Tab-separated table of C-alpha atoms in Angstrom:
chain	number	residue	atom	x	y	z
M	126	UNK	CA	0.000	0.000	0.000
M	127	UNK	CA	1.345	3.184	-0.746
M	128	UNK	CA	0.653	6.516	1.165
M	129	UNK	CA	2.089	10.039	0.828
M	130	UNK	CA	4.549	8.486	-0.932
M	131	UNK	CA	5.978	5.936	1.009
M	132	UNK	CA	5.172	1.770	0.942
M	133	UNK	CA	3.512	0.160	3.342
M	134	UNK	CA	2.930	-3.370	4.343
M	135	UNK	CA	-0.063	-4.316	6.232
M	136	UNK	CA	-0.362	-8.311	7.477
M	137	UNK	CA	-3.709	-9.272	9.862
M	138	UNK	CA	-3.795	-11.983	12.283
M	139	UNK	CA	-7.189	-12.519	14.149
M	140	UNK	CA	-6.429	-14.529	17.611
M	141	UNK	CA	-9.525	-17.017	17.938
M	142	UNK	CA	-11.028	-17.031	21.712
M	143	UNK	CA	-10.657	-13.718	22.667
M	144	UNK	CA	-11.581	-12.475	19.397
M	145	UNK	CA	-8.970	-9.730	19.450
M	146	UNK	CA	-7.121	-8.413	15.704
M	147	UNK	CA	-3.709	-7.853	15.649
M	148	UNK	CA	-2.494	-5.704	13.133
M	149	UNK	CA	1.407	-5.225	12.205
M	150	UNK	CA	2.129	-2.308	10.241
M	151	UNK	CA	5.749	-2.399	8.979
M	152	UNK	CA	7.615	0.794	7.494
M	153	UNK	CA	9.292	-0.337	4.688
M	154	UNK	CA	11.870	2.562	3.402
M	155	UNK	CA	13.877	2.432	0.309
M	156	UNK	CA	12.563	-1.247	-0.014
M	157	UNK	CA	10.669	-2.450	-2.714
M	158	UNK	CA	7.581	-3.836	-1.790
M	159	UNK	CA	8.157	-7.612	-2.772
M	160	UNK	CA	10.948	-7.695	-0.108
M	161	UNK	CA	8.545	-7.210	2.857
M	162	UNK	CA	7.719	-11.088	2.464
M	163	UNK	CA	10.999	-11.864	4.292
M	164	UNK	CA	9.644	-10.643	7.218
M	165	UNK	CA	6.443	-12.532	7.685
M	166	UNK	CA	8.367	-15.359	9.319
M	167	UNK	CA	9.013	-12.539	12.232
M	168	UNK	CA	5.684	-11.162	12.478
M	169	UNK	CA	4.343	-14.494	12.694
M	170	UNK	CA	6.310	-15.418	15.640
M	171	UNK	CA	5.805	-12.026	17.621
M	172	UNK	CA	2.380	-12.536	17.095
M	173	UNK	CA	2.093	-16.224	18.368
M	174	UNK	CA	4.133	-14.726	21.429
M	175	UNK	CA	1.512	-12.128	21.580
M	176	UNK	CA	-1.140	-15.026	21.613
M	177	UNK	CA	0.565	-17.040	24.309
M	178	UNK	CA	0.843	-14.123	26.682
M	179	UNK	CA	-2.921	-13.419	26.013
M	180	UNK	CA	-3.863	-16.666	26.816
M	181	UNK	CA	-1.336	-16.858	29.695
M	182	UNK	CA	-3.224	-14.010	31.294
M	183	UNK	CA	-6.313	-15.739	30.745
M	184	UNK	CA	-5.768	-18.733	32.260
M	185	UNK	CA	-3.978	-17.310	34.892
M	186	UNK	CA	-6.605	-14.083	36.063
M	187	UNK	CA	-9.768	-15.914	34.602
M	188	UNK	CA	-9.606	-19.748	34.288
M	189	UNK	CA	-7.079	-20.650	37.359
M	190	UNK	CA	-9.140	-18.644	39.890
M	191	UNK	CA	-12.352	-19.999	38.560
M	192	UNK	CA	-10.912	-23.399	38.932
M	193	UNK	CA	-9.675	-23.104	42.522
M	194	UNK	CA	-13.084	-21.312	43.712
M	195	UNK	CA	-14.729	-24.036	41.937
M	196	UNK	CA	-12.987	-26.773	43.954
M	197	UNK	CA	-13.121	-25.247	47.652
M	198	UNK	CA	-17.039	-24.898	46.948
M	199	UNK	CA	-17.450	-28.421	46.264
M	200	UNK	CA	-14.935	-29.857	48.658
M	201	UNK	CA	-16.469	-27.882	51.378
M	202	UNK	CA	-20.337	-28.756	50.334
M	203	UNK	CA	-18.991	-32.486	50.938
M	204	UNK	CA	-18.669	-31.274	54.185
M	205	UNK	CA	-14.455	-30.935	54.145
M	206	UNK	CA	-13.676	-28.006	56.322
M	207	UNK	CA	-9.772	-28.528	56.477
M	208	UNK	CA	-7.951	-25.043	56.565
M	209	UNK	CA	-5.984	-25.640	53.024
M	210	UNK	CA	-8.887	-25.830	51.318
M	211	UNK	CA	-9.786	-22.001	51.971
M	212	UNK	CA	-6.484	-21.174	50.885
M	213	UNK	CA	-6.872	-19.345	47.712
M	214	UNK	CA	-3.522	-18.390	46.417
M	215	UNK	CA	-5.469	-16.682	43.259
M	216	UNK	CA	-9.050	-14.838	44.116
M	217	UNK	CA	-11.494	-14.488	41.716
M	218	UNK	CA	-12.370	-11.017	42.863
M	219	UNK	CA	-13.032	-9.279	45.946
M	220	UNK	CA	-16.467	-10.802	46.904
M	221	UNK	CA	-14.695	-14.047	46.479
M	222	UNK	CA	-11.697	-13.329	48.552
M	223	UNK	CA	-14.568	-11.811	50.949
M	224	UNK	CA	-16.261	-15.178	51.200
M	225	UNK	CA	-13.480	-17.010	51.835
M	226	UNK	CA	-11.866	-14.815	55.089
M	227	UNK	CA	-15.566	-15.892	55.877
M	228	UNK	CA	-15.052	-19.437	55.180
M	229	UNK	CA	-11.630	-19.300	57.274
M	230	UNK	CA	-13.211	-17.289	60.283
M	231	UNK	CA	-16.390	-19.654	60.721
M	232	UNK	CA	-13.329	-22.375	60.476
M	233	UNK	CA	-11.652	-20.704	63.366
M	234	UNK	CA	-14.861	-21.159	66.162
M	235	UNK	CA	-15.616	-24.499	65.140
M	236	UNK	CA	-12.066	-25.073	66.213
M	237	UNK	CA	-12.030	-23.154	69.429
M	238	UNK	CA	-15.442	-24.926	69.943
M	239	UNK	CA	-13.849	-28.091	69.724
M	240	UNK	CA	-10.689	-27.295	71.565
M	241	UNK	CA	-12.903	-25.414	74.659
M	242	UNK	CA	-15.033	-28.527	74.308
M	243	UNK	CA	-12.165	-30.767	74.705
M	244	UNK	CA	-10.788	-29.068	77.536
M	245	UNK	CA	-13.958	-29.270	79.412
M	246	UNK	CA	-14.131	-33.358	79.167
M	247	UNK	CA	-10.595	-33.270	80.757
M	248	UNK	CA	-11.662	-31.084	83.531
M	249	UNK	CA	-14.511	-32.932	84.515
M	250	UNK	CA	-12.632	-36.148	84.273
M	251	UNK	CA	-9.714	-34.757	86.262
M	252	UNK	CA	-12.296	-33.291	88.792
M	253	UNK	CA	-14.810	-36.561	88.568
M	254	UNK	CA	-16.320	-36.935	91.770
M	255	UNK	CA	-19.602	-39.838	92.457
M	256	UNK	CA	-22.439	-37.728	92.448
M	257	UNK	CA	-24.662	-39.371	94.141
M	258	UNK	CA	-22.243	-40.064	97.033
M	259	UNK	CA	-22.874	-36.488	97.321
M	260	UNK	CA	-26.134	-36.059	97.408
M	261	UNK	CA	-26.578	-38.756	99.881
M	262	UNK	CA	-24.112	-37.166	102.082
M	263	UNK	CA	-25.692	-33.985	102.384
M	264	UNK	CA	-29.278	-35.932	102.390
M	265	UNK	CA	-27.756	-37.010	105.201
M	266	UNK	CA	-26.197	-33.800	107.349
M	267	UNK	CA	-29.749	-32.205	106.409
M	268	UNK	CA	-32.074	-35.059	107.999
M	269	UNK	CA	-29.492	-34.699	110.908
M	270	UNK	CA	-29.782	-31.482	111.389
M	271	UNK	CA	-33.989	-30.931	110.745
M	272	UNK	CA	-33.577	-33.599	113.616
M	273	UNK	CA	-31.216	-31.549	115.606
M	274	UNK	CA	-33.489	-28.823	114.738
M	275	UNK	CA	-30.921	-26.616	113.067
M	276	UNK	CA	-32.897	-25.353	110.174
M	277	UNK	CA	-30.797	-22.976	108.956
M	278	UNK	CA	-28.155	-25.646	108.505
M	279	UNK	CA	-30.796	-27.715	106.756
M	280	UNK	CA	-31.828	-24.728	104.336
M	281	UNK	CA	-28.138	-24.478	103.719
M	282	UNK	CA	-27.371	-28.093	103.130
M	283	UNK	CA	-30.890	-28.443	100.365
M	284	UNK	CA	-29.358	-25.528	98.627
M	285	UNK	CA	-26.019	-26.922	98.626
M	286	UNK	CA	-27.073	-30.097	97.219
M	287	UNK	CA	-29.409	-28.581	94.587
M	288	UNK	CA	-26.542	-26.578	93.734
M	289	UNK	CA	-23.912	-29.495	92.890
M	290	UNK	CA	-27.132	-31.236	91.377
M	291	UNK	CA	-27.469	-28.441	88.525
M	292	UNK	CA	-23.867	-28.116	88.250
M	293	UNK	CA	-22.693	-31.360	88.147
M	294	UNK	CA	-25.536	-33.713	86.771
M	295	UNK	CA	-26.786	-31.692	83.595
M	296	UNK	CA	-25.050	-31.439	80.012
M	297	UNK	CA	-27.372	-29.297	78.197
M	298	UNK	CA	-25.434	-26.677	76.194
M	299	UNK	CA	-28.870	-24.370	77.017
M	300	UNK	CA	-31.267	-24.562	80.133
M	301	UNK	CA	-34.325	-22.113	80.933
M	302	UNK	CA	-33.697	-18.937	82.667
M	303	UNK	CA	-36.228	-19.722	85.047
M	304	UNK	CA	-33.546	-23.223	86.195
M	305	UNK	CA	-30.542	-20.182	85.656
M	306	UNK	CA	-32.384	-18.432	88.444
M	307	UNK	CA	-33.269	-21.251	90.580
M	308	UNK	CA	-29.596	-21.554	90.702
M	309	UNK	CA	-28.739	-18.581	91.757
M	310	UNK	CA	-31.261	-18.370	94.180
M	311	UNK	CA	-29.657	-21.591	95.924
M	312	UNK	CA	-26.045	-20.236	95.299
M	313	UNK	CA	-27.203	-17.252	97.031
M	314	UNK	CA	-28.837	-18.834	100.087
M	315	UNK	CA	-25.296	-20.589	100.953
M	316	UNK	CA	-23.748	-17.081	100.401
M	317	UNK	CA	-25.746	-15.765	102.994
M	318	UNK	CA	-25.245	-18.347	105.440
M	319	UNK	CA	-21.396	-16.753	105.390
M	320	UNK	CA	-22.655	-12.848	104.729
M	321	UNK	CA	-25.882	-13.570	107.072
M	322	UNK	CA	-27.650	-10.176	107.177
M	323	UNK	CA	-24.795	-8.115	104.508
M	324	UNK	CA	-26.416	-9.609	102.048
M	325	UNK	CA	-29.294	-9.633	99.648
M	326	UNK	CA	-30.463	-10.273	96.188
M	327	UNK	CA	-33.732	-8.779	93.833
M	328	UNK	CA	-34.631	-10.448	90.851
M	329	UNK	CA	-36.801	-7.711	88.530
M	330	UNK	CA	-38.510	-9.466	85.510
M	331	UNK	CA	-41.173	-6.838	84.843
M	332	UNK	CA	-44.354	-7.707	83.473
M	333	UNK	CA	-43.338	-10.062	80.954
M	334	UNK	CA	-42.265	-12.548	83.350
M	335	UNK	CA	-43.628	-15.894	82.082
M	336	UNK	CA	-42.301	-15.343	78.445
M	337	UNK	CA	-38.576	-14.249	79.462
M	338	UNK	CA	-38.697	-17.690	82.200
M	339	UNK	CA	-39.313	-19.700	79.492
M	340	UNK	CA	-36.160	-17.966	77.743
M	341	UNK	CA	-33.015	-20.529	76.834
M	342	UNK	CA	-29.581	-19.256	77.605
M	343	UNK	CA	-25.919	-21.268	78.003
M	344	UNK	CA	-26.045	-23.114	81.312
M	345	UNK	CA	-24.192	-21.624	84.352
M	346	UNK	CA	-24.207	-17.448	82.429
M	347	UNK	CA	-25.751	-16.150	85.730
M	348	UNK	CA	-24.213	-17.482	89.108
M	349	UNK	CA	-20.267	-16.770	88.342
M	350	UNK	CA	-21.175	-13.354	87.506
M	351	UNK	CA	-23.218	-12.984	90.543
M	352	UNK	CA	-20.531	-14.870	92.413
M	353	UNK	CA	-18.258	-11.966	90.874
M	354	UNK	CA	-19.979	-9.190	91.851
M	355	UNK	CA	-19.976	-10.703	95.806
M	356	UNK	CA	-16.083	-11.825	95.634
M	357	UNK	CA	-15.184	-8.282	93.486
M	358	UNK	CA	-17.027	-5.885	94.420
M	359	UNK	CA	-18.967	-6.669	98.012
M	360	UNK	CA	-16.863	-8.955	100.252
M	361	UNK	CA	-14.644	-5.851	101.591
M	362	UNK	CA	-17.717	-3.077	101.295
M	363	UNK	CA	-18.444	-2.036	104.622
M	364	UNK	CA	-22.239	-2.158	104.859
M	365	UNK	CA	-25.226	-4.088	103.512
M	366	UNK	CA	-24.270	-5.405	99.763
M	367	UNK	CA	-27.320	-5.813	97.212
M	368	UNK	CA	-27.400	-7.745	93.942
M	369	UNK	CA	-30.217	-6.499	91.526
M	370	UNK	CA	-30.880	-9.015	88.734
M	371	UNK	CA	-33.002	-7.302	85.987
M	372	UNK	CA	-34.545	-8.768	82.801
M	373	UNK	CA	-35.509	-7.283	79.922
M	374	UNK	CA	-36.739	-8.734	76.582
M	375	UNK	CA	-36.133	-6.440	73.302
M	376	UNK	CA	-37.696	-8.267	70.430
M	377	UNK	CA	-34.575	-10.629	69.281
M	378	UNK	CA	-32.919	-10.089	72.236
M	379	UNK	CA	-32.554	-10.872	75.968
M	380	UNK	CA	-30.605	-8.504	77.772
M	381	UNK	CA	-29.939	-9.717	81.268
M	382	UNK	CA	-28.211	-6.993	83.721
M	383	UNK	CA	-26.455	-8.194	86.869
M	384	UNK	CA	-25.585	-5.250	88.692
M	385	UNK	CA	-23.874	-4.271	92.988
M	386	UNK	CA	-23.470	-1.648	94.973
M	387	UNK	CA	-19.865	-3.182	95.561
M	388	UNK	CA	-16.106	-1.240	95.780
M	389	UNK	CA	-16.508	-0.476	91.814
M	390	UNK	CA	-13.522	-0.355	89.401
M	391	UNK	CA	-11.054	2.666	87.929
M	392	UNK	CA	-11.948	3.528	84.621
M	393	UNK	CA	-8.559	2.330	83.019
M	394	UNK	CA	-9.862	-1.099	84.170
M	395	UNK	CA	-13.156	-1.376	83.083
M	396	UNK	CA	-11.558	-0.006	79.528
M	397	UNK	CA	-9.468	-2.576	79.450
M	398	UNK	CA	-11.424	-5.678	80.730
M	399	UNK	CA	-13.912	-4.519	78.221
M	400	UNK	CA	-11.734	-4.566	75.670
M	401	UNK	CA	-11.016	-8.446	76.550
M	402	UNK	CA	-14.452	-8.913	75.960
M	403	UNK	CA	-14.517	-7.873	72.742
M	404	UNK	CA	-12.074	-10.620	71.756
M	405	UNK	CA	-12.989	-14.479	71.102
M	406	UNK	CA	-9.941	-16.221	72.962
M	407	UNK	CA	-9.133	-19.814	74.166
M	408	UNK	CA	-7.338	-17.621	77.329
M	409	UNK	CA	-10.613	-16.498	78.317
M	410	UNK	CA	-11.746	-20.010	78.643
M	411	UNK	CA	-8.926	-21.555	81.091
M	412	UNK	CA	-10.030	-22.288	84.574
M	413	UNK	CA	-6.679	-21.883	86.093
M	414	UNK	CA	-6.627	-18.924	88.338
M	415	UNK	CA	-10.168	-17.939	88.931
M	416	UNK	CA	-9.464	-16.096	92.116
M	417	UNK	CA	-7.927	-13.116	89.360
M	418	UNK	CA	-10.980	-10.028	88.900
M	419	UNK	CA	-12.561	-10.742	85.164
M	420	UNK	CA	-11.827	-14.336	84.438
M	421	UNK	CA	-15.113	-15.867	85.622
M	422	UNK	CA	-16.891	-12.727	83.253
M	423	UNK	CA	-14.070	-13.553	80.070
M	424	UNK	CA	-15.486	-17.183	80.569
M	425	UNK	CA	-18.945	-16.675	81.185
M	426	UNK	CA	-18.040	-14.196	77.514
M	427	UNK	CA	-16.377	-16.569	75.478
M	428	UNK	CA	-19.118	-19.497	75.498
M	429	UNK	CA	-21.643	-16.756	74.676
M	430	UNK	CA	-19.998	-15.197	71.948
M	431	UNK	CA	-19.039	-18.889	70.634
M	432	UNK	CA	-22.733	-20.177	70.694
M	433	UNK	CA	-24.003	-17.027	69.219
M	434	UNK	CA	-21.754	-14.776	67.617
M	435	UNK	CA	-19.348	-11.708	68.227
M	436	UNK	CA	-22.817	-9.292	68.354
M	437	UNK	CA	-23.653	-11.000	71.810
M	438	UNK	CA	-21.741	-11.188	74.910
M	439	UNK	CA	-21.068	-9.134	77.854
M	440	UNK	CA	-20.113	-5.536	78.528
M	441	UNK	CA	-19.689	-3.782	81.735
M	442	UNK	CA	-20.101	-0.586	83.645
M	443	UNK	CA	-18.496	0.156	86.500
M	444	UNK	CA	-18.020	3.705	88.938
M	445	UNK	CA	-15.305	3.493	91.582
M	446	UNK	CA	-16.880	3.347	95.036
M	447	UNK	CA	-20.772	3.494	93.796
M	448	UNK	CA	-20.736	-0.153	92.134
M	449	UNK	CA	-20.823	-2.316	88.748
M	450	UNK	CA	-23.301	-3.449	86.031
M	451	UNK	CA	-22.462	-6.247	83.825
M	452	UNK	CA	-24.878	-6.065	80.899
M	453	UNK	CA	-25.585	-9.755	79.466
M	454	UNK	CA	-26.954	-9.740	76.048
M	455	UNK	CA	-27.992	-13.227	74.479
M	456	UNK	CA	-30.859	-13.886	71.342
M	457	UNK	CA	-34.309	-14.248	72.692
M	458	UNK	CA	-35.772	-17.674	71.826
M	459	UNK	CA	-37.752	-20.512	73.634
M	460	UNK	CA	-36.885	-23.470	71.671
């Protein structure tokens, strides 16, 4: 082709798949025109390098992605939820790579399920006691002392031995409130057989009281924060301690709030024992060295926030000298 006085020569390649023309447009000065055949050979390979890089990209931003995503969908609806299979090493795109950090996270609580799970069979083993020896023990002391006619240590004793009974003999992962407060109640009656007349407890349900009784929540959420509040924040008060238990249902949720007119805490610590509970953590779970402030509220935290998700759990309030709330929040079902 000749323009403006100069020869051109125009060859056109179209690359199948991605339907994309190539065009080489070659100069050709003080040549005659038959010569530019010599180069086709060159232009030919440049432009099956051009195709392999094309299809290089493809297979490696398009098809490989595709192909991975593809696999860790139907590995995991066969029910494989090992951690390599959500490693992507090539996303598809951001909602992909979004689902997957998903995939990983849900991963990570079924593990610390398992592993908190685990380390509750060994503590109960390594703790195993014969419950029933128990319960006929303190039968026993009890009859003796209704016989004796001690009935204070008889109130104590029943209390005490509904207390191990709840603790000891059930599994369930969830129990009413109304058995959560029945609990409590009896964990409270042996606190006040130490406190006597420093002590005393309110339970406020409102005026929807049947409905939030027949509320399920994890078994034991109530009595080691109560038992926190009298250890924490009451033991050393000097004067009559109260423990308010109020109950409040707000369409999905239950939001339970323990609360004591106890020594309080300094801001810095409330900050930072909130901040703890913002965090799922195995170290929040360990039942080594209860006596510490906060581990008995981490723990109670943790199994909540495994059961039901990082939007439930427990946050607290707390003025220095006046007292502390701990605010419980939990879904609101029956079932």
């Amino acid at each position: 082709m000749k323009r403006e006085g100069r020869k051109y020569l125009i060859y056109r390649q179209t690359i199948l798949t991605v339907f994309l023309a190539v065009f080489t447009l070659g100069l050709l000065l003080g040549l005659p025109a038959a010569s530019g055949l010599d180069i086709f050979p060159t232009i030919l390979l440049f432009l099956f390098f051009i195709y392999f890089m094309i299809l290089y990209g493809y297979y490696r931003l398009v098809f490989k992605p595709y192909r991975e995503t593809k696999k860790m969908m139907e590995l995991f609806s066969k029910g494989y939820i090992l951690q390599g299979i959500f490693e992507l090493r090539y996303p598809l795109c951001p909602a992909t790579e979004k689902m997957n950090n998903k995939f990983r996270e849900m991963l990570n609580t079924k593990e610390l399920i398992s592993a908190s799970k685990k380390q509750a069979e060994y503590l109960a083993l390594q703790n195993q006691i014969n419950p029933h020896f128990l319960y006929n023990t303190l039968e026993g002391i009890r009859s003796e002392a209704l016989c004796a006619g001690i009935s204070e240590v008889a109130r104590m004793t029943e209390a005490l031995s509904s207390f191990f009974r709840y603790t000891i003999s059930h599994v369930e992962h969830l129990v009413t409130l109304e058995e959560e407060l029945n609990n409590v109640k009896n964990y409270f009656i042996i606190q006040q057989f130490r406190f006597e007349d420093r002590l005393s407890i309110s339970i406020d349900t409102g005026s929807e009281e049947e409905e939030l009784l027949s509320a399920r929540i994890p078994k034991l959420t109530l009595q080691p924060v109560v038992e926190n509040a009298i250890y924490h924040g009451l033991e050393e008060k000097i004067g009559k301690g109260i423990v308010r238990i109020k109950i409040e249902g707000t369409g999905k949720r239950l939001i339970i709030t323990i609360s004591d007119n106890g020594l309080g805490m300094p801001e810095e610590k409330v900050i930072a024992l909130n901040k703890k509970l913002r965090a799922i953590s195995l170290d929040g779970m360990k039942q080594e060295d209860t006596g510490k402030s906060g581990i008995a509220l981490i723990n109670v935290n943790s199994r909540i926030k495994l059961l039901f998700g990082d939007e439930y759990g427990l946050y607290i309030y707390s003025t220095q000298n006046e007292g502390t709330d701990v605010e419980i929040t939990i879904p609101f079902h029956t079932e």
